[in-house]
Amino acid sequence: MDKIVINGGKKLEGEVSISGSKNAALPIIVGVLLSSGKTRLENIPHLKDIDTILEVIRYLGAKADFIDRHTLEIDGKNLDKEIAPYNLVKTMRASFLVIAPLLARLGKAKVSLPGGCAIGARPVNFHIKGLKQLGVDIEVEEGYVIAKTKGLRGAKIYLDFPSVGATENLIIAACLAKGETIIENAACEPEIEDLINFLSLMGAKIEGVGKNVIHIQGVNKLNPVNYKIIPDRIETGTFMIAAGITKGRIKINNAVPGHNEALEKKLLEVGMDISKGKDYFLVKGDGILKAVDIKTMPYPGFPTDIQAQMMALMTVTPGKSVVNETVFENRFMHVSELNRMGAKIEVNGHQAIVEGVPYLSGAPVLASDLRASGALILAGLVAKGRTEIKRVYHLDRGYENIEKKFSLLGAEIRREKDIDLF
Ligand code: UD1
């Protein structure tokens, strides 16, 4: 296993190019399975989670090959196996989405329940409730969701919470269903917009891009297409915060500034200087910064996937910051590690109170989940001395080439083999 080693204290300066969005790519790769024939997806990030979903869809009978580093060709023609086993679904929750094309194409699916996750229980009850309304018989047996349908049919579905995964699952399932599906209280994250744009290009009839009510008119067939995935807004946000925490200046290219408005507003409130163009942010963190409060919410609210990184910034920003996590029940695992580096954070249920300290000190720390790893890198970049981040596989799930990108901005950061077993 690898670890990331950082000697902190360098001001980051220069330009960075953002990779394709992991969370947009995953459901789109699954969506391809609704069609037969070769679909070409561009701007696919090179990440462990992408490898995992490709392993799942290949297991189900699809063909998937990279034709260059970021371009993927998928053909779902031979989709013929309805079982997605535990060992493939357990590591990544998004694998559960394959249930939708399996039901649409084969009328049956047996998909393992996704494993528990470090950031909370993350059940799939909204997915199951919605699929039942679309005419699917579902039983849960021995850790598997066993589903069959004589034909998906449109329905009016109200989601009790705007779950990203459930919205994506139901959109994919509804494309080939008979009649109209209406999803109310749907999530409207940019990744869902990307999925809708992709499916529409394939021939799906979907209205409500970026809205919380989505109308889908079922069609008989979808066609293969060429499509380019949007840039990753969480990676973009991580680099915006990196400019603040290192008091540097970073031009973030290949971004969609409109996807990061909640964060942009917060960072302006913190006192950072941000300008932007059509596809870039220029972010400066060399002014006087002050603490702000944060409350995570579904989009367009402040993203839970940026909460940990923002908290890292607050640890060294003068003043007191109150961080409320409302999306996940257990997303403060980075706190104990940040505290080991000298941060002053107290957690009380869904709330963390961060008292800004003059400096952090480098330390060996453990990454507990993907975005927590991002927060620990940011903390390591500003800390005095050497930080070692272990369990880097979390980072590799969702940040492409991160140590290379940071080192090009002037950070002293490298990947090493971790021979320490404990
Ligand atoms: C997606 C993102 C993840 C992000 C999250 C929230 C991907 C691959 N992952 O995850 O990075 O942090 O959105 O923005 O896109 N819930 C239920 N029952 C369900 C479904 C969800 O109770 O059936 C709960 C979850 O436990 C969680 C909340 O709803 O507390 C939000 O989950 P959801 O929006 O579904 O997140 P994911 O799709 O798993």
Coordinates of C-alpha atoms and ligand atoms in Angstrom, one line a residue:
M1 CA 0.0 0.0 0.0
D2 CA 1.1 3.6 -0.6
K3 CA 1.3 6.6 1.6
I4 CA 1.5 10.3 0.8
V5 CA 4.3 12.3 2.3
I6 CA 4.1 16.1 2.5
N7 CA 6.6 18.6 3.8
G8 CA 4.2 21.5 4.5
G9 CA 4.6 25.2 4.4
K10 CA 4.8 25.9 0.6
K11 CA 2.7 28.6 -0.9
L12 CA 1.0 27.1 -3.9
E13 CA 1.2 29.0 -7.2
G14 CA 0.4 28.2 -10.8
E15 CA -2.2 26.5 -12.9
V16 CA -3.9 23.2 -12.6
S17 CA -6.3 21.3 -14.9
I18 CA -9.3 19.6 -13.4
S19 CA -10.1 16.0 -14.4
G20 CA -13.5 14.6 -15.4
S21 CA -16.1 14.2 -12.8
K22 CA -16.1 10.8 -11.0
N23 CA -19.7 11.2 -9.8
A24 CA -20.9 12.1 -13.2
A25 CA -19.0 9.4 -15.0
L26 CA -20.2 6.5 -12.8
P27 CA -24.0 6.8 -13.5
I28 CA -23.3 7.7 -17.2
I29 CA -21.3 4.5 -17.6
V30 CA -24.2 2.6 -16.1
G31 CA -26.6 4.5 -18.4
V32 CA -24.8 3.3 -21.5
L33 CA -26.1 -0.2 -20.7
L34 CA -29.6 0.9 -21.8
S35 CA -28.4 0.8 -25.4
S36 CA -26.6 -1.6 -27.8
G37 CA -23.7 -0.5 -29.9
K38 CA -20.5 1.5 -29.2
T39 CA -20.8 4.6 -27.0
R40 CA -17.7 6.7 -26.6
L41 CA -17.2 8.6 -23.3
E42 CA -14.5 11.4 -23.2
N43 CA -13.0 13.0 -20.1
I44 CA -13.3 9.9 -18.0
P45 CA -11.0 10.3 -14.9
H46 CA -8.4 7.6 -14.2
L47 CA -9.6 6.4 -10.8
K48 CA -10.1 3.3 -8.8
D49 CA -13.9 3.8 -8.7
I50 CA -14.0 3.9 -12.5
D51 CA -12.1 0.6 -12.6
T52 CA -14.6 -0.9 -10.2
I53 CA -17.7 0.1 -12.2
L54 CA -16.0 -1.2 -15.4
E55 CA -15.3 -4.5 -13.6
V56 CA -19.0 -4.7 -12.7
I57 CA -20.4 -4.0 -16.2
R58 CA -17.9 -6.3 -17.8
Y59 CA -19.0 -9.0 -15.4
L60 CA -22.6 -8.4 -16.6
G61 CA -21.6 -8.9 -20.2
A62 CA -20.8 -5.4 -21.5
K63 CA -17.6 -4.6 -23.4
A64 CA -15.6 -1.7 -22.1
D65 CA -12.2 -0.6 -23.3
F66 CA -10.1 2.6 -22.9
I67 CA -9.1 3.8 -26.3
D68 CA -6.8 6.4 -24.8
R69 CA -6.1 7.5 -21.2
H70 CA -9.4 9.3 -20.8
T71 CA -11.6 8.0 -23.5
L72 CA -13.7 4.9 -23.0
E73 CA -15.7 2.8 -25.4
I74 CA -18.6 0.8 -24.0
D75 CA -20.9 -1.6 -25.8
G76 CA -23.8 -2.9 -23.8
K77 CA -25.1 -5.2 -26.6
N78 CA -24.2 -8.5 -24.8
L79 CA -25.6 -7.6 -21.4
D80 CA -26.8 -11.1 -20.4
K81 CA -26.0 -11.7 -16.7
E82 CA -28.3 -10.3 -14.1
I83 CA -26.2 -10.9 -11.0
A84 CA -23.9 -8.2 -9.5
P85 CA -22.1 -10.1 -6.7
Y86 CA -21.1 -8.8 -3.3
N87 CA -17.4 -8.7 -4.0
L88 CA -17.9 -6.2 -6.8
V89 CA -20.6 -4.1 -5.2
K90 CA -19.2 -3.9 -1.7
T91 CA -16.4 -1.4 -2.4
M92 CA -18.5 1.2 -4.1
R93 CA -22.1 2.1 -3.5
A94 CA -22.6 3.5 -7.1
S95 CA -22.4 -0.1 -8.4
F96 CA -25.9 -0.6 -7.1
L97 CA -27.1 1.6 -10.0
V98 CA -26.7 -1.4 -12.4
I99 CA -30.0 -2.6 -11.1
A100 CA -31.8 -0.1 -13.4
P101 CA -30.4 -1.1 -16.8
L102 CA -30.7 -4.8 -15.8
L103 CA -34.4 -4.4 -15.1
A104 CA -34.9 -2.4 -18.3
R105 CA -33.1 -4.8 -20.5
L106 CA -33.4 -8.2 -18.9
G107 CA -36.5 -7.7 -16.7
K108 CA -34.5 -9.2 -13.7
A109 CA -31.6 -8.3 -11.4
K110 CA -29.9 -9.7 -8.4
V111 CA -27.7 -7.0 -7.0
S112 CA -25.8 -7.2 -3.7
L113 CA -26.7 -4.5 -1.2
P114 CA -23.8 -2.1 -1.1
G115 CA -21.6 -2.6 1.9
G116 CA -21.8 -0.3 4.9
C117 CA -19.8 2.8 4.4
A118 CA -17.4 4.7 6.6
I119 CA -19.5 7.9 6.4
G120 CA -22.8 6.4 7.5
A121 CA -25.3 3.6 7.0
R122 CA -26.3 4.8 3.5
P123 CA -29.2 2.5 2.8
V124 CA -31.0 2.1 -0.5
N125 CA -34.6 2.3 0.7
F126 CA -35.5 5.2 -1.6
H127 CA -34.1 3.3 -4.6
I128 CA -36.2 0.3 -3.7
K129 CA -39.4 2.2 -3.0
G130 CA -39.2 4.1 -6.3
L131 CA -38.4 0.9 -8.3
K132 CA -41.4 -0.8 -6.8
Q133 CA -43.6 2.1 -8.0
L134 CA -42.1 1.5 -11.5
G135 CA -43.6 -2.0 -11.4
V136 CA -40.7 -4.0 -10.0
D137 CA -41.2 -6.9 -7.5
I138 CA -38.4 -6.7 -5.0
E139 CA -37.3 -8.9 -2.2
V140 CA -34.2 -8.6 -0.1
E141 CA -32.6 -12.0 0.7
E142 CA -29.3 -12.8 2.2
G143 CA -27.8 -9.4 1.4
Y144 CA -29.1 -9.3 -2.2
V145 CA -31.8 -7.2 -3.7
I146 CA -33.7 -9.6 -6.0
A147 CA -35.8 -7.8 -8.5
K148 CA -38.0 -8.7 -11.4
T149 CA -40.5 -7.0 -13.6
K150 CA -42.9 -7.9 -16.4
G151 CA -42.2 -4.5 -17.8
L152 CA -41.3 -1.2 -16.2
R153 CA -44.1 1.3 -16.3
G154 CA -44.1 5.0 -15.6
A155 CA -45.2 6.3 -12.2
K156 CA -45.3 9.4 -10.0
I157 CA -42.6 9.1 -7.4
Y158 CA -41.9 11.4 -4.5
L159 CA -38.5 11.0 -2.9
D160 CA -38.5 11.5 0.9
F161 CA -35.0 13.0 0.5
P162 CA -33.4 14.3 -2.7
S163 CA -31.0 11.4 -2.8
V164 CA -28.5 11.6 -5.6
G165 CA -28.2 7.9 -6.2
A166 CA -31.9 7.2 -6.0
T167 CA -32.7 10.0 -8.5
E168 CA -30.1 8.6 -10.9
N169 CA -31.3 5.1 -10.5
L170 CA -34.9 6.0 -11.2
I171 CA -34.1 8.3 -14.1
I172 CA -32.1 5.4 -15.7
A173 CA -34.9 2.9 -15.0
A174 CA -37.6 5.2 -16.4
C175 CA -36.1 5.9 -19.8
L176 CA -37.3 2.7 -21.3
A177 CA -40.4 2.3 -19.1
K178 CA -43.9 2.5 -20.6
G179 CA -45.5 5.9 -20.2
E180 CA -44.5 8.9 -18.1
T181 CA -42.5 9.0 -14.9
I182 CA -42.5 12.0 -12.7
I183 CA -39.8 12.2 -9.9
E184 CA -40.6 14.8 -7.3
N185 CA -38.2 16.1 -4.7
A186 CA -35.4 14.8 -7.1
A187 CA -31.8 15.7 -6.5
C188 CA -30.5 18.3 -8.9
E189 CA -26.7 18.1 -8.6
P190 CA -24.7 18.9 -11.7
E191 CA -23.9 15.2 -12.1
I192 CA -27.6 14.5 -12.5
E193 CA -27.8 17.2 -15.1
D194 CA -24.9 15.5 -16.9
L195 CA -26.7 12.2 -16.8
I196 CA -29.9 13.7 -18.1
N197 CA -28.0 15.5 -20.9
F198 CA -26.3 12.2 -21.8
L199 CA -29.5 10.1 -21.8
S200 CA -31.3 12.8 -23.8
L201 CA -28.6 12.7 -26.5
M202 CA -29.1 8.9 -26.6
G203 CA -32.8 9.6 -27.4
A204 CA -34.4 9.6 -23.9
K205 CA -37.3 12.1 -23.4
I206 CA -36.5 13.9 -20.2
E207 CA -37.6 17.3 -18.9
G208 CA -36.4 19.1 -15.8
V209 CA -32.6 19.5 -16.1
G210 CA -31.4 21.2 -13.0
K211 CA -34.9 21.1 -11.4
N212 CA -36.3 19.1 -8.5
V213 CA -39.2 17.7 -10.5
I214 CA -38.2 15.5 -13.5
H215 CA -40.5 14.2 -16.2
I216 CA -39.5 11.2 -18.2
Q217 CA -41.5 10.0 -21.1
G218 CA -40.5 6.4 -21.8
V219 CA -39.1 5.5 -25.3
N220 CA -38.6 2.1 -26.9
K221 CA -34.9 2.4 -27.6
L222 CA -31.8 4.4 -26.9
N223 CA -28.9 4.8 -29.3
P224 CA -25.1 4.8 -28.8
V225 CA -23.5 8.3 -28.8
N226 CA -20.3 10.2 -28.2
Y227 CA -20.3 12.2 -25.0
K228 CA -17.9 14.3 -22.9
I229 CA -18.2 14.1 -19.1
I230 CA -18.2 17.4 -17.1
P231 CA -15.2 18.5 -15.0
D232 CA -15.1 17.4 -11.3
R233 CA -16.5 20.1 -9.1
I234 CA -15.2 18.5 -5.9
E235 CA -11.7 18.4 -7.2
T236 CA -12.2 22.0 -8.3
G237 CA -13.3 22.9 -4.8
T238 CA -10.4 21.2 -3.2
F239 CA -7.9 23.3 -5.3
M240 CA -9.9 26.5 -4.5
I241 CA -9.4 25.7 -0.8
A242 CA -5.8 24.8 -1.4
A243 CA -5.2 28.4 -2.6
G244 CA -6.7 29.7 0.7
I245 CA -5.0 27.3 3.1
T246 CA -1.5 27.9 1.6
K247 CA -2.1 31.6 1.0
G248 CA -1.3 31.0 -2.6
R249 CA -2.7 31.8 -6.0
I250 CA -4.1 29.1 -8.3
K251 CA -5.6 29.3 -11.7
I252 CA -8.0 26.3 -11.9
N253 CA -8.6 25.4 -15.6
N254 CA -11.1 23.1 -17.2
A255 CA -13.7 23.9 -14.4
V256 CA -17.3 24.9 -14.6
P257 CA -17.5 27.9 -12.2
G258 CA -21.4 27.7 -12.1
H259 CA -21.1 24.3 -10.4
N260 CA -19.2 25.7 -7.4
E261 CA -21.3 28.7 -6.5
A262 CA -22.0 27.7 -2.8
L263 CA -18.3 27.2 -2.2
E264 CA -17.3 30.3 -4.1
K265 CA -19.7 32.4 -2.0
K266 CA -18.3 30.9 1.3
L267 CA -14.7 31.5 0.2
L268 CA -15.5 35.1 -0.6
E269 CA -17.0 35.4 2.9
V270 CA -13.8 33.9 4.3
G271 CA -11.9 36.8 2.5
M272 CA -10.4 35.1 -0.5
D273 CA -10.1 36.8 -3.8
I274 CA -11.9 34.9 -6.6
S275 CA -12.3 35.8 -10.3
K276 CA -13.6 33.5 -12.9
G277 CA -14.1 33.0 -16.7
K278 CA -16.2 30.6 -18.6
D279 CA -14.1 27.6 -17.7
Y280 CA -11.7 28.7 -15.0
F281 CA -11.3 30.1 -11.5
L282 CA -8.4 32.3 -10.4
V283 CA -8.3 32.0 -6.6
K284 CA -6.0 34.0 -4.3
G285 CA -5.7 33.3 -0.6
D286 CA -3.1 35.8 0.4
G287 CA -5.5 38.3 2.1
I288 CA -6.7 38.4 5.6
L289 CA -9.0 35.4 6.2
K290 CA -11.7 34.9 8.8
A291 CA -13.8 31.9 10.0
V292 CA -17.3 31.2 8.6
D293 CA -20.0 28.8 9.5
I294 CA -21.0 26.0 7.1
K295 CA -24.1 23.9 6.7
T296 CA -24.1 21.0 4.2
M297 CA -27.2 20.7 2.1
P298 CA -28.2 19.0 -1.2
Y299 CA -27.3 21.0 -4.3
P300 CA -27.4 24.0 -4.7
G301 CA -26.5 24.1 -1.0
F302 CA -23.0 23.7 0.3
P303 CA -21.7 20.2 -0.8
T304 CA -21.1 17.5 1.9
D305 CA -18.2 16.3 -0.3
I306 CA -16.4 19.6 0.4
Q307 CA -17.1 19.8 4.1
A308 CA -14.0 18.0 5.2
Q309 CA -11.7 20.1 3.0
M310 CA -13.4 23.3 4.1
M311 CA -12.9 22.3 7.8
A312 CA -9.2 21.9 7.1
L313 CA -9.2 25.5 6.0
M314 CA -11.1 26.6 9.1
T315 CA -8.6 24.9 11.4
V316 CA -6.0 27.6 10.6
T317 CA -8.3 30.5 10.0
P318 CA -8.7 33.0 12.9
G319 CA -12.1 32.8 14.7
K320 CA -14.7 30.2 15.4
S321 CA -16.5 28.2 12.8
V322 CA -19.6 26.0 13.3
V323 CA -19.9 23.2 10.8
N324 CA -23.2 21.5 10.4
E325 CA -23.4 18.2 8.5
T326 CA -27.0 17.5 7.5
V327 CA -26.5 15.0 4.6
F328 CA -24.6 12.2 6.3
E329 CA -24.9 11.0 9.9
N330 CA -21.2 10.2 10.4
R331 CA -19.0 12.4 8.3
F332 CA -16.6 13.8 10.9
M333 CA -14.0 11.1 10.8
H334 CA -11.3 13.6 9.6
V335 CA -11.7 15.5 12.9
S336 CA -9.7 13.2 15.1
E337 CA -6.9 13.2 12.6
L338 CA -6.9 17.0 12.1
N339 CA -6.8 17.3 15.9
R340 CA -3.7 15.1 16.0
M341 CA -2.1 17.7 13.8
G342 CA -2.9 20.4 16.3
A343 CA -6.4 21.5 15.2
K344 CA -8.9 22.5 17.8
I345 CA -12.2 20.9 16.8
E346 CA -15.0 19.6 19.0
V347 CA -17.8 17.4 17.7
N348 CA -21.2 17.3 19.1
G349 CA -23.6 15.1 17.1
H350 CA -24.0 16.6 13.6
Q351 CA -22.1 19.8 14.6
A352 CA -18.4 20.5 14.8
I353 CA -17.0 23.6 16.3
V354 CA -13.6 24.7 14.9
E355 CA -11.4 27.1 16.8
G356 CA -8.8 28.5 14.4
V357 CA -5.2 27.9 15.6
P358 CA -2.0 29.7 14.5
Y359 CA -0.5 26.6 12.9
L360 CA -0.8 22.8 12.4
S361 CA 2.0 20.4 12.9
G362 CA 2.8 17.5 10.6
A363 CA 2.0 14.1 11.9
P364 CA 1.3 10.5 10.7
V365 CA -2.5 10.4 9.9
L366 CA -5.0 7.8 8.6
A367 CA -7.3 8.6 5.8
S368 CA -10.8 7.3 6.6
D369 CA -12.7 8.1 3.4
L370 CA -12.3 9.8 0.1
R371 CA -13.0 13.4 1.0
A372 CA -11.3 13.1 4.4
S373 CA -8.2 12.2 2.5
G374 CA -8.5 15.5 0.6
A375 CA -8.8 17.4 3.9
L376 CA -5.7 15.7 5.3
I377 CA -3.7 16.6 2.2
L378 CA -4.8 20.2 2.6
A379 CA -3.8 20.2 6.3
G380 CA -0.5 18.6 5.4
L381 CA 0.2 21.3 2.8
V382 CA 0.0 24.0 5.5
A383 CA 1.3 22.1 8.5
K384 CA 4.8 22.7 9.9
G385 CA 7.0 19.7 9.1
R386 CA 6.3 16.3 7.7
T387 CA 2.8 14.7 7.4
E388 CA 2.3 11.1 6.3
I389 CA -1.1 10.1 5.1
K390 CA -1.8 6.4 5.2
R391 CA -4.6 4.4 3.5
V392 CA -4.2 6.3 0.3
Y393 CA -6.5 3.9 -1.5
H394 CA -9.3 6.1 -0.4
L395 CA -7.7 9.0 -2.2
D396 CA -7.1 7.0 -5.3
R397 CA -10.9 6.3 -5.5
G398 CA -11.6 9.9 -6.4
Y399 CA -8.6 12.2 -7.0
E400 CA -6.7 11.7 -10.2
N401 CA -3.0 12.2 -10.0
I402 CA -3.4 14.4 -7.0
E403 CA 0.2 14.4 -5.7
K404 CA 1.5 15.3 -9.2
K405 CA -1.0 18.2 -9.5
F406 CA 0.0 19.6 -6.1
S407 CA 3.7 19.2 -6.8
L408 CA 3.3 21.1 -10.1
L409 CA 1.9 24.0 -8.0
G410 CA 5.0 24.0 -5.8
A411 CA 4.0 21.6 -3.0
E412 CA 6.6 19.2 -1.6
I413 CA 4.5 16.1 -1.8
R414 CA 5.3 12.5 -3.0
R415 CA 3.9 9.0 -2.9
E416 CA 5.9 6.3 -1.2
K417 CA 5.4 2.6 -0.5
D418 CA 4.1 2.2 3.0
I419 CA 6.0 -0.7 4.6
D420 CA 4.6 -0.1 8.0
L421 CA 1.8 -2.6 8.5
F422 CA 0.2 -0.8 11.5
Ligands
UD1_1 C1 -23.7 10.7 -3.9 C2 -22.2 11.0 -4.2 C3 -21.5 11.3 -2.9 C4 -22.1 12.5 -2.2 C5 -23.6 12.2 -2.0 C6 -24.4 13.4 -1.4 C7 -21.8 9.6 -6.1 C8 -21.2 8.4 -6.6 N1 -21.7 9.8 -4.8 O1 -23.8 9.6 -3.0 O2 -20.1 11.6 -3.2 O3 -21.5 12.7 -0.9 O4 -24.2 11.9 -3.3 O5 -24.1 14.6 -2.2 O6 -22.4 10.4 -6.8 N2 -30.2 7.8 1.8 C9 -31.2 7.0 2.4 N3 -31.8 6.1 1.6 C10 -31.5 5.9 0.3 C11 -30.5 6.7 -0.3 C12 -29.9 7.7 0.5 O7 -31.4 7.1 3.6 O8 -32.1 5.1 -0.4 C13 -29.5 8.8 2.6 C14 -28.0 8.5 2.8 O9 -27.8 7.6 3.9 C15 -27.4 9.8 3.0 C16 -28.3 10.8 2.2 O10 -29.5 10.0 2.0 O11 -27.5 10.2 4.4 C17 -27.7 11.2 0.9 O12 -27.4 10.1 0.1 P1 -27.4 10.1 -1.5 O13 -27.7 11.5 -1.9 O14 -28.2 9.0 -2.0 O15 -25.8 9.9 -1.7 P2 -25.2 8.9 -2.7 O16 -25.9 8.8 -4.0 O17 -24.8 7.6 -2.0

